[in-house]
Structures are given as structure tokens and as C-alpha cells.
GROMACS .gro file of C-alpha atoms in nm:
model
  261
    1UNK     CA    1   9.547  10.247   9.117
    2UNK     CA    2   9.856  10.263   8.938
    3UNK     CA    3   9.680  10.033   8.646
    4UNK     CA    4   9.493  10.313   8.535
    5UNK     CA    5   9.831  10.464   8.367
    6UNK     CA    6  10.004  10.120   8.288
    7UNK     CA    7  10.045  10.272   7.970
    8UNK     CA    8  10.289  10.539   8.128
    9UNK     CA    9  10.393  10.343   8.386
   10UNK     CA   10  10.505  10.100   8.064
   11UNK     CA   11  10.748  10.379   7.937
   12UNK     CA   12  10.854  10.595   8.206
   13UNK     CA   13  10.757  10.454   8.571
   14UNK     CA   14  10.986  10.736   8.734
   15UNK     CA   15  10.817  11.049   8.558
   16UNK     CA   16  10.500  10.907   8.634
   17UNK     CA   17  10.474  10.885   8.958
   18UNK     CA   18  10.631  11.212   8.952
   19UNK     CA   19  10.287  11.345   8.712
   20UNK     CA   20  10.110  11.121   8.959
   21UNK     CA   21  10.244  11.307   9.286
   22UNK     CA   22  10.202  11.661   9.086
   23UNK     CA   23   9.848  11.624   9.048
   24UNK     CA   24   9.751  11.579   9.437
   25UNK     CA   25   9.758  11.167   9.480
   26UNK     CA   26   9.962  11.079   9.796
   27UNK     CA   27   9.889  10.701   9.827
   28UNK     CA   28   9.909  10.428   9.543
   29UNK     CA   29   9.779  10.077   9.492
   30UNK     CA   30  10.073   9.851   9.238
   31UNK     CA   31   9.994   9.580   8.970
   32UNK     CA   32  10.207   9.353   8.813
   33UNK     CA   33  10.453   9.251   9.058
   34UNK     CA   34  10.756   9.007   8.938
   35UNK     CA   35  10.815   8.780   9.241
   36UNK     CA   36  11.109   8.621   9.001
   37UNK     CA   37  11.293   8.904   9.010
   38UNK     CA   38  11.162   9.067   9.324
   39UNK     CA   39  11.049   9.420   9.056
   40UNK     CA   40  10.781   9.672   9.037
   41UNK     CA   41  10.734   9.831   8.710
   42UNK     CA   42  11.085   9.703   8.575
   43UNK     CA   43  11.265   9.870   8.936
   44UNK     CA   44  11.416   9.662   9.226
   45UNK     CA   45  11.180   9.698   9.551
   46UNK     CA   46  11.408   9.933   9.683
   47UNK     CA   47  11.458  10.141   9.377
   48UNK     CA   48  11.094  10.169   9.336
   49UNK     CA   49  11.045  10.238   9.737
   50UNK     CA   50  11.330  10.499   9.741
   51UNK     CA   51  11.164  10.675   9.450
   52UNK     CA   52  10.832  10.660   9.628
   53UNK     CA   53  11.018  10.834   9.940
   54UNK     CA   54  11.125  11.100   9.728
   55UNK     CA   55  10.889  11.161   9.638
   56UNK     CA   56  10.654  11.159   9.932
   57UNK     CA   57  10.437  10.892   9.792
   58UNK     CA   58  10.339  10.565  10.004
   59UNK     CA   59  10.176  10.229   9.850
   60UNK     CA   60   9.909  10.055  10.092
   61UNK     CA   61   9.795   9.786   9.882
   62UNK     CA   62   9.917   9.580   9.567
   63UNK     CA   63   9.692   9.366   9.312
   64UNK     CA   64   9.931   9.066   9.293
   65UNK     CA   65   9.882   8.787   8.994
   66UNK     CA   66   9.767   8.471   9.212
   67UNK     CA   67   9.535   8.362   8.901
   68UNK     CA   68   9.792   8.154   8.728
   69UNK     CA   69   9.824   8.001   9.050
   70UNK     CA   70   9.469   7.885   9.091
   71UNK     CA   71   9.469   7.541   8.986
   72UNK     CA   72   9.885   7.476   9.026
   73UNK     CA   73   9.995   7.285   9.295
   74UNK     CA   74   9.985   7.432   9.645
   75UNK     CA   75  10.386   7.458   9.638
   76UNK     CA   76  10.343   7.659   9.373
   77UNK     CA   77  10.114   7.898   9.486
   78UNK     CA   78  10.333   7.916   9.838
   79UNK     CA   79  10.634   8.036   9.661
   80UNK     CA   80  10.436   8.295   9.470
   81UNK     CA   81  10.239   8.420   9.829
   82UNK     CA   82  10.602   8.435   9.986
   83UNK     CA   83  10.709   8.646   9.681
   84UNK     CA   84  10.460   8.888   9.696
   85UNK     CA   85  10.473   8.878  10.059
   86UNK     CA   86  10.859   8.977  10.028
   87UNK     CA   87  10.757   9.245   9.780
   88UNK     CA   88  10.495   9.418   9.991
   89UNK     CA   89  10.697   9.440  10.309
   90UNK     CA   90  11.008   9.563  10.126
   91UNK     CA   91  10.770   9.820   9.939
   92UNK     CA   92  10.569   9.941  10.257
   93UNK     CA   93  10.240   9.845  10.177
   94UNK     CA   94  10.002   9.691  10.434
   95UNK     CA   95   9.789   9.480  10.218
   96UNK     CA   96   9.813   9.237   9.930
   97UNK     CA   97   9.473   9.169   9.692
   98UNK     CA   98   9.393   8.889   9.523
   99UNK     CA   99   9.237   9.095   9.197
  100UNK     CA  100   9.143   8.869   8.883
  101UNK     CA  101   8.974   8.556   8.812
  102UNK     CA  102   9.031   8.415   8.459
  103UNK     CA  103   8.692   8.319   8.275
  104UNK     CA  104   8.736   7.914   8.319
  105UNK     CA  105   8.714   7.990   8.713
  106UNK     CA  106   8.383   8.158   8.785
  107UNK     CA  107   8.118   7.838   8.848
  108UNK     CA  108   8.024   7.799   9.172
  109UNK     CA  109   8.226   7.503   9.241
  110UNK     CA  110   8.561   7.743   9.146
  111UNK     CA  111   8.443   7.974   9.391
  112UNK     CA  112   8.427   7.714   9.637
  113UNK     CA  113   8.752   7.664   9.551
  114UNK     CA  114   8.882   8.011   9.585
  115UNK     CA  115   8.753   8.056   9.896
  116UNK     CA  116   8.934   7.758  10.063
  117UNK     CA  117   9.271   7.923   9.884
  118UNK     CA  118   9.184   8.264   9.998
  119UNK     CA  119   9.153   8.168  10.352
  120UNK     CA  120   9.452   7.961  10.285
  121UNK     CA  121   9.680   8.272  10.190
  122UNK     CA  122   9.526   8.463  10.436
  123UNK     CA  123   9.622   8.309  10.737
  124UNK     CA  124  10.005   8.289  10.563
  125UNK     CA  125  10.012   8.686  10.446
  126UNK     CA  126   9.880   8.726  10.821
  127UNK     CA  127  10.100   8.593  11.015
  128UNK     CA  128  10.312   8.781  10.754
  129UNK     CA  129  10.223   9.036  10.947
  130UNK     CA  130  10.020   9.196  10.644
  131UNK     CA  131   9.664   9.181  10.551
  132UNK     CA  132   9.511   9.023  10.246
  133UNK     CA  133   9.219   9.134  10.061
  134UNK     CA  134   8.941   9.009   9.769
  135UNK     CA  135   8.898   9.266   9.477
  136UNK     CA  136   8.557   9.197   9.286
  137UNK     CA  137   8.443   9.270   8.943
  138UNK     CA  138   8.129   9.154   8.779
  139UNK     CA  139   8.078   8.786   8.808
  140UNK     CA  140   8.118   8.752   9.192
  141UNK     CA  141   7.725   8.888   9.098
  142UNK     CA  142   7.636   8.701   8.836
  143UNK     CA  143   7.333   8.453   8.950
  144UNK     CA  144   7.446   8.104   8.932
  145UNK     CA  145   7.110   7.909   9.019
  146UNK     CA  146   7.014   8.081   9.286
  147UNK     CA  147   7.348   8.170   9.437
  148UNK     CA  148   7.623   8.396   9.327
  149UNK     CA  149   8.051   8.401   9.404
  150UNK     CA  150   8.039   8.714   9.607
  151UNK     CA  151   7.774   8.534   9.854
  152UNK     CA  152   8.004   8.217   9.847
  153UNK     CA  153   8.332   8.460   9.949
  154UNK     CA  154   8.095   8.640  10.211
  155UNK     CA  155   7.998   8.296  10.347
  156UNK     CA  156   8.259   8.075  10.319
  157UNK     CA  157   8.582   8.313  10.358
  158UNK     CA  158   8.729   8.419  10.720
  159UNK     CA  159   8.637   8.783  10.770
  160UNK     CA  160   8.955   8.796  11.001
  161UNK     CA  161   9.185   8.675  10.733
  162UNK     CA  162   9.052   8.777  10.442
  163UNK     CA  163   8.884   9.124  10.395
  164UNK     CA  164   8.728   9.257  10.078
  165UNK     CA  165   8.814   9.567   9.873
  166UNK     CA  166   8.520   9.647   9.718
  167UNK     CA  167   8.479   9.807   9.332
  168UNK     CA  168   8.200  10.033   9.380
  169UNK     CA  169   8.163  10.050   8.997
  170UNK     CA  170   8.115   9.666   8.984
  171UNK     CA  171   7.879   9.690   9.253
  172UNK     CA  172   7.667   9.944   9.048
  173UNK     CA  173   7.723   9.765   8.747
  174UNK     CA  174   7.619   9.421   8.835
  175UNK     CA  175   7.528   9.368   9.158
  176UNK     CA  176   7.146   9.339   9.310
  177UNK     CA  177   7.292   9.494   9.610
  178UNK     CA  178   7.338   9.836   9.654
  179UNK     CA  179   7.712   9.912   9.815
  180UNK     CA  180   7.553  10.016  10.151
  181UNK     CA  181   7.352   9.697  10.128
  182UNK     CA  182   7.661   9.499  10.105
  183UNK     CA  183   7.841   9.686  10.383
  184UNK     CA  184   7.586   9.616  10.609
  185UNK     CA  185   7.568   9.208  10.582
  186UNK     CA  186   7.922   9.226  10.737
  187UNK     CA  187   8.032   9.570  10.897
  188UNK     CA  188   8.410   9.653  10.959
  189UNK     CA  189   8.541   9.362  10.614
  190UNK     CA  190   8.548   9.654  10.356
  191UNK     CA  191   8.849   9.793  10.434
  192UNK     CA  192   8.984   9.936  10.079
  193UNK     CA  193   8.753  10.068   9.790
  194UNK     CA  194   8.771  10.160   9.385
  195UNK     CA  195   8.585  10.445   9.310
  196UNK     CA  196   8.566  10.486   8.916
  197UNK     CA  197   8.253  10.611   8.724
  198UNK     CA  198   8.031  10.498   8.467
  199UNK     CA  199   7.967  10.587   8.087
  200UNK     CA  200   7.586  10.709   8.077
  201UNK     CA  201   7.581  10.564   7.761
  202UNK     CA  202   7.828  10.257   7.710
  203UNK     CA  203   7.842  10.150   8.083
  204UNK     CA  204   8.191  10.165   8.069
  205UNK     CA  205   8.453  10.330   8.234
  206UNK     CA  206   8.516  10.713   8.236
  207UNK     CA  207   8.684  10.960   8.416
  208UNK     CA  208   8.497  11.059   8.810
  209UNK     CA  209   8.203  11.330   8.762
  210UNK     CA  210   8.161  11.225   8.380
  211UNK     CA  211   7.949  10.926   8.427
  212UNK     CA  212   7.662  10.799   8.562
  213UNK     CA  213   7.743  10.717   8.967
  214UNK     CA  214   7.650  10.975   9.206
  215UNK     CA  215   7.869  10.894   9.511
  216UNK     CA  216   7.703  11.144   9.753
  217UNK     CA  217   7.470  10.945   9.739
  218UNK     CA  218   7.567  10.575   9.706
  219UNK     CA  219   7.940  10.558   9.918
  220UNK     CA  220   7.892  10.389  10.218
  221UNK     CA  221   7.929  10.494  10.592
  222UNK     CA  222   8.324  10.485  10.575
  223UNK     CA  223   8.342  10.412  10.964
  224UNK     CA  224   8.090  10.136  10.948
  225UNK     CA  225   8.256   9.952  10.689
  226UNK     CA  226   8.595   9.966  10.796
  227UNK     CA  227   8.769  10.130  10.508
  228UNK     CA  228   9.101  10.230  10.588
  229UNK     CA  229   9.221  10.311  10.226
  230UNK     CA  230   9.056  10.403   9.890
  231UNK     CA  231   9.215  10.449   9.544
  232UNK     CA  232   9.073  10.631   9.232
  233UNK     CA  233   9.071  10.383   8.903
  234UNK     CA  234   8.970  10.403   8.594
  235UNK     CA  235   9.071  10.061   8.345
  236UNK     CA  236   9.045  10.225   7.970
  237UNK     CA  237   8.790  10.427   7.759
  238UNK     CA  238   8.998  10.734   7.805
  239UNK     CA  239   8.878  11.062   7.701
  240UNK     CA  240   9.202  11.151   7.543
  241UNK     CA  241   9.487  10.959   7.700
  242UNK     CA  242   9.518  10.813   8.128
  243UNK     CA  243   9.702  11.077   8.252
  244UNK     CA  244   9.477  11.324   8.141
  245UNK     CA  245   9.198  11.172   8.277
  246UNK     CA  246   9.404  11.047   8.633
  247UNK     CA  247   9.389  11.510   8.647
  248UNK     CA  248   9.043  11.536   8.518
  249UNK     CA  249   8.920  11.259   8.823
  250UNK     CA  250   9.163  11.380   9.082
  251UNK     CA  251   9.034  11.721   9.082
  252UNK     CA  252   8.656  11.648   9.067
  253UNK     CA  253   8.721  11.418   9.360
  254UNK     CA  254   8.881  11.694   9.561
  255UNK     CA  255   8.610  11.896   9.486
  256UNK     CA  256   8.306  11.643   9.536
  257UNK     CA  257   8.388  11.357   9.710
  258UNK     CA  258   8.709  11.397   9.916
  259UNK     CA  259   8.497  11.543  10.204
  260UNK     CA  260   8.303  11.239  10.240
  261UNK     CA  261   8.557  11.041  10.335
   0.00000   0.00000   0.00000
């Protein structure tokens, strides 16, 4: 996930992804799409794709901004899908995620909400010919009287439309559920993951092999839920600087975990 170096990706996208493609990643997940000016990382779509093509580097996914969106009306939020949906066709990718809920939108009743929007721009990125996918974090877990958001999405979403990319580190953060727990209530819907590891200590972000997660243990059957892509994140609390740590996670995960997927 190309957020994990926004920093770099701030002041030198092109040599970057060129550190990025040096160090053994082959497929990337993008962030901060402008739909105004149709621009990944301050490139035109096709400037950005024709660097990724030379430099043998694809993009499956995207985290797109919808959150601005969420209580806008619908016309606004259409133009934005139709943006984004411009942007990930002309870019390659073959999903687009809805990542971030601001603060004011996490009660149950928002998530009620969401989940008539995500179905919403689901069936429009589908017949897109693209699929769209829910990225979690914490409060999808948090208990809400009984209930919780990421019940609420698994309930009252569309598994064909919308599919979930699940943050293993949230899950072992804050959920009750384990991640094979959560794979099983709907098999085949957990088509992307985040695999990022946890401070011993703080709880926070490190770099894979440093923390606290041991995925031999808690990744799920890849087959059995569905996951067709994964991408290594981490969001801050870097050792020394992100694209040290990108190198220090790559190569434990070709070393520990790559087998078992």
C-alpha cells in the first residue's frame, strides 16, 4: 500500500516506485486519487500507468476518498464514483475500496447508512465492470449496544457487489473475532487483505516480524476466503524512516509468510 511511503511518494513518486520495484514488490494498492484532475500522486493516469509499465509494476486496487461524500447529495457522490471509476480503468486496477470513515460517522445508524451507499456504488463500479471493496479499521468492532458496524456491513451489504478487504491488524487489534472466524461467517467476500504488524508494547504499527502478530498462525485459508490480492502496509511509527521499513517488511515476508499464500 503505497500510503505506507506517502512521505516519498510526496517528493519523488517516480524514484519511488522505482525503490519500491527494487526491493521485490510487483503489485501496488494507490491513495489519494484527484478525480478533478483525473491524477495519481501529482501524474496524469497515463503518466503514472506508463511509469508503472516500465517498470513492471501493476496496481489492483485503489483506496479512493468517498468520505467527504458521505452525507453530500447523491449527485455528488455519482460524479466522484464515475471519477474514480475513470481513474481505475485508465490505471489497470480491478478494484476500488471505500477506506475511511470520519469520526462523526461511526453510530450505528451511519452504518446503516453506509451500507445502503456501499451497495449503492457497488452495483455502479460493477457494471463498471470493476469490483468494489470495504476496508475496515477499528470501529467497524467497536460494541455499539449489542451490535457492532462490521456485523451491520456483513448483514446488510450485497456480498456480490460489495466485497471486503480485510486489515488483519485491525482484526487483531479490536475485533472479538479472530480473522479465520470472520472468514468463515461468509466464505469467498475477502478478496484483498493488509497484513501489517503490531508494536508488543504500544500496539501500534511496526514493520512485519517486529511486532506482536504471528501470521503462521492467524492468516486465513487463502482459498476459502477468496483473496485474490494482498498488500503489505504499515501507516507510521517507523523505525527510522518508510522506506526503510517497506525493505525491512518485504524481506521478512519473503522469508516467512510469502509461502503461505
Amino acid at each position: 500500500q503505497l500510503f505506507t511511503i506517502r512521505d516519498a511518494m510526496e517528493r519523488d513518486p517516480v524514484g519511488s516506485l522505482k525503490r519500491v520495484k527494487s526491493l521485490g514488490y510487483q503489485d501496488l494498492e494507490t491513495y489519494g486519487y484527484d478525480g478533478e484532475k483525473g491524477a495519481y500522486y501529482g501524474l496524469k493516469t497515463a503518466e503514472f500507468k506508463q511509469v508503472l509499465e516500465e517498470l513492471e509494476l501493476t496496481t489492483s486496487s485503489g483506496h479512493y476518498g468517498f468520505a467527504p461524500y458521505f452525507h453530500t447529495p447523491l449527485a455528488q457522490l455519482e460524479q466522484f464514483v464515475d471519477q474514480c471509476i475513470e481513474g481505475a480503468l485508465a490505471a489497470g486496477q480491478r478494484y476500488i475500496t471505500w477506506p475511511w470513515l470520519d469520526p462523526e460517522s461511526r453510530s450505528i445508524a451511519s452504518f446503516k447508512k453506509l451500507c445502503e451507499k456501499l451497495n449503492w456504488i457497488g452495483e455502479r463500479v460493477t457494471q463498471a465492470g470493476l469490483g468494489f471493496a470495504y476496508h475496515n479499521h477499528d470501529y467497524e468492532f467497536f460494541d455499539q449496544g449489542g451490535d457492532t458496524g462490521y456485523d451491520i456491513i456483513l448483514r446488510e451489504t450485497d456480498p456480490r457487489l460489495v466485497k471486503l478487504q480485510l486489515d488483519l491488524y485491525w482484526v487483531m487489534h479490536s475485533s472479538k473475532k479472530s480473522p479465520k472466524e470472520l472468514v468463515a461467517l461468509q466464505p469467498g467476500r475477502f478478496v484483498m487483505w493488509h497484513i501489517k504488524d503490531m508494536d508488543k508494547v504500544t500496539r501500534d504499527y511496526t514493520e512485519l516480524g517486529n511486532g506482536s502478530i504471528d501470521y503462521t498462525s492467524i492468516l486465513p485459508d487463502p482459498e476459502l476466503a477468496g483473496l485474490e490480492y494482498y498488500f503489505i502496509e504499515q501507516g507510521g511509527n517507523f523505525a527510522e524512516n518508510s522506506m526503510k521499513s517497506i525493505a525491512e517488511s518485504a524481506a521478512y515476508f519473503q522469508k516467512n509468510l510469502q509461502k503461505h499464500l
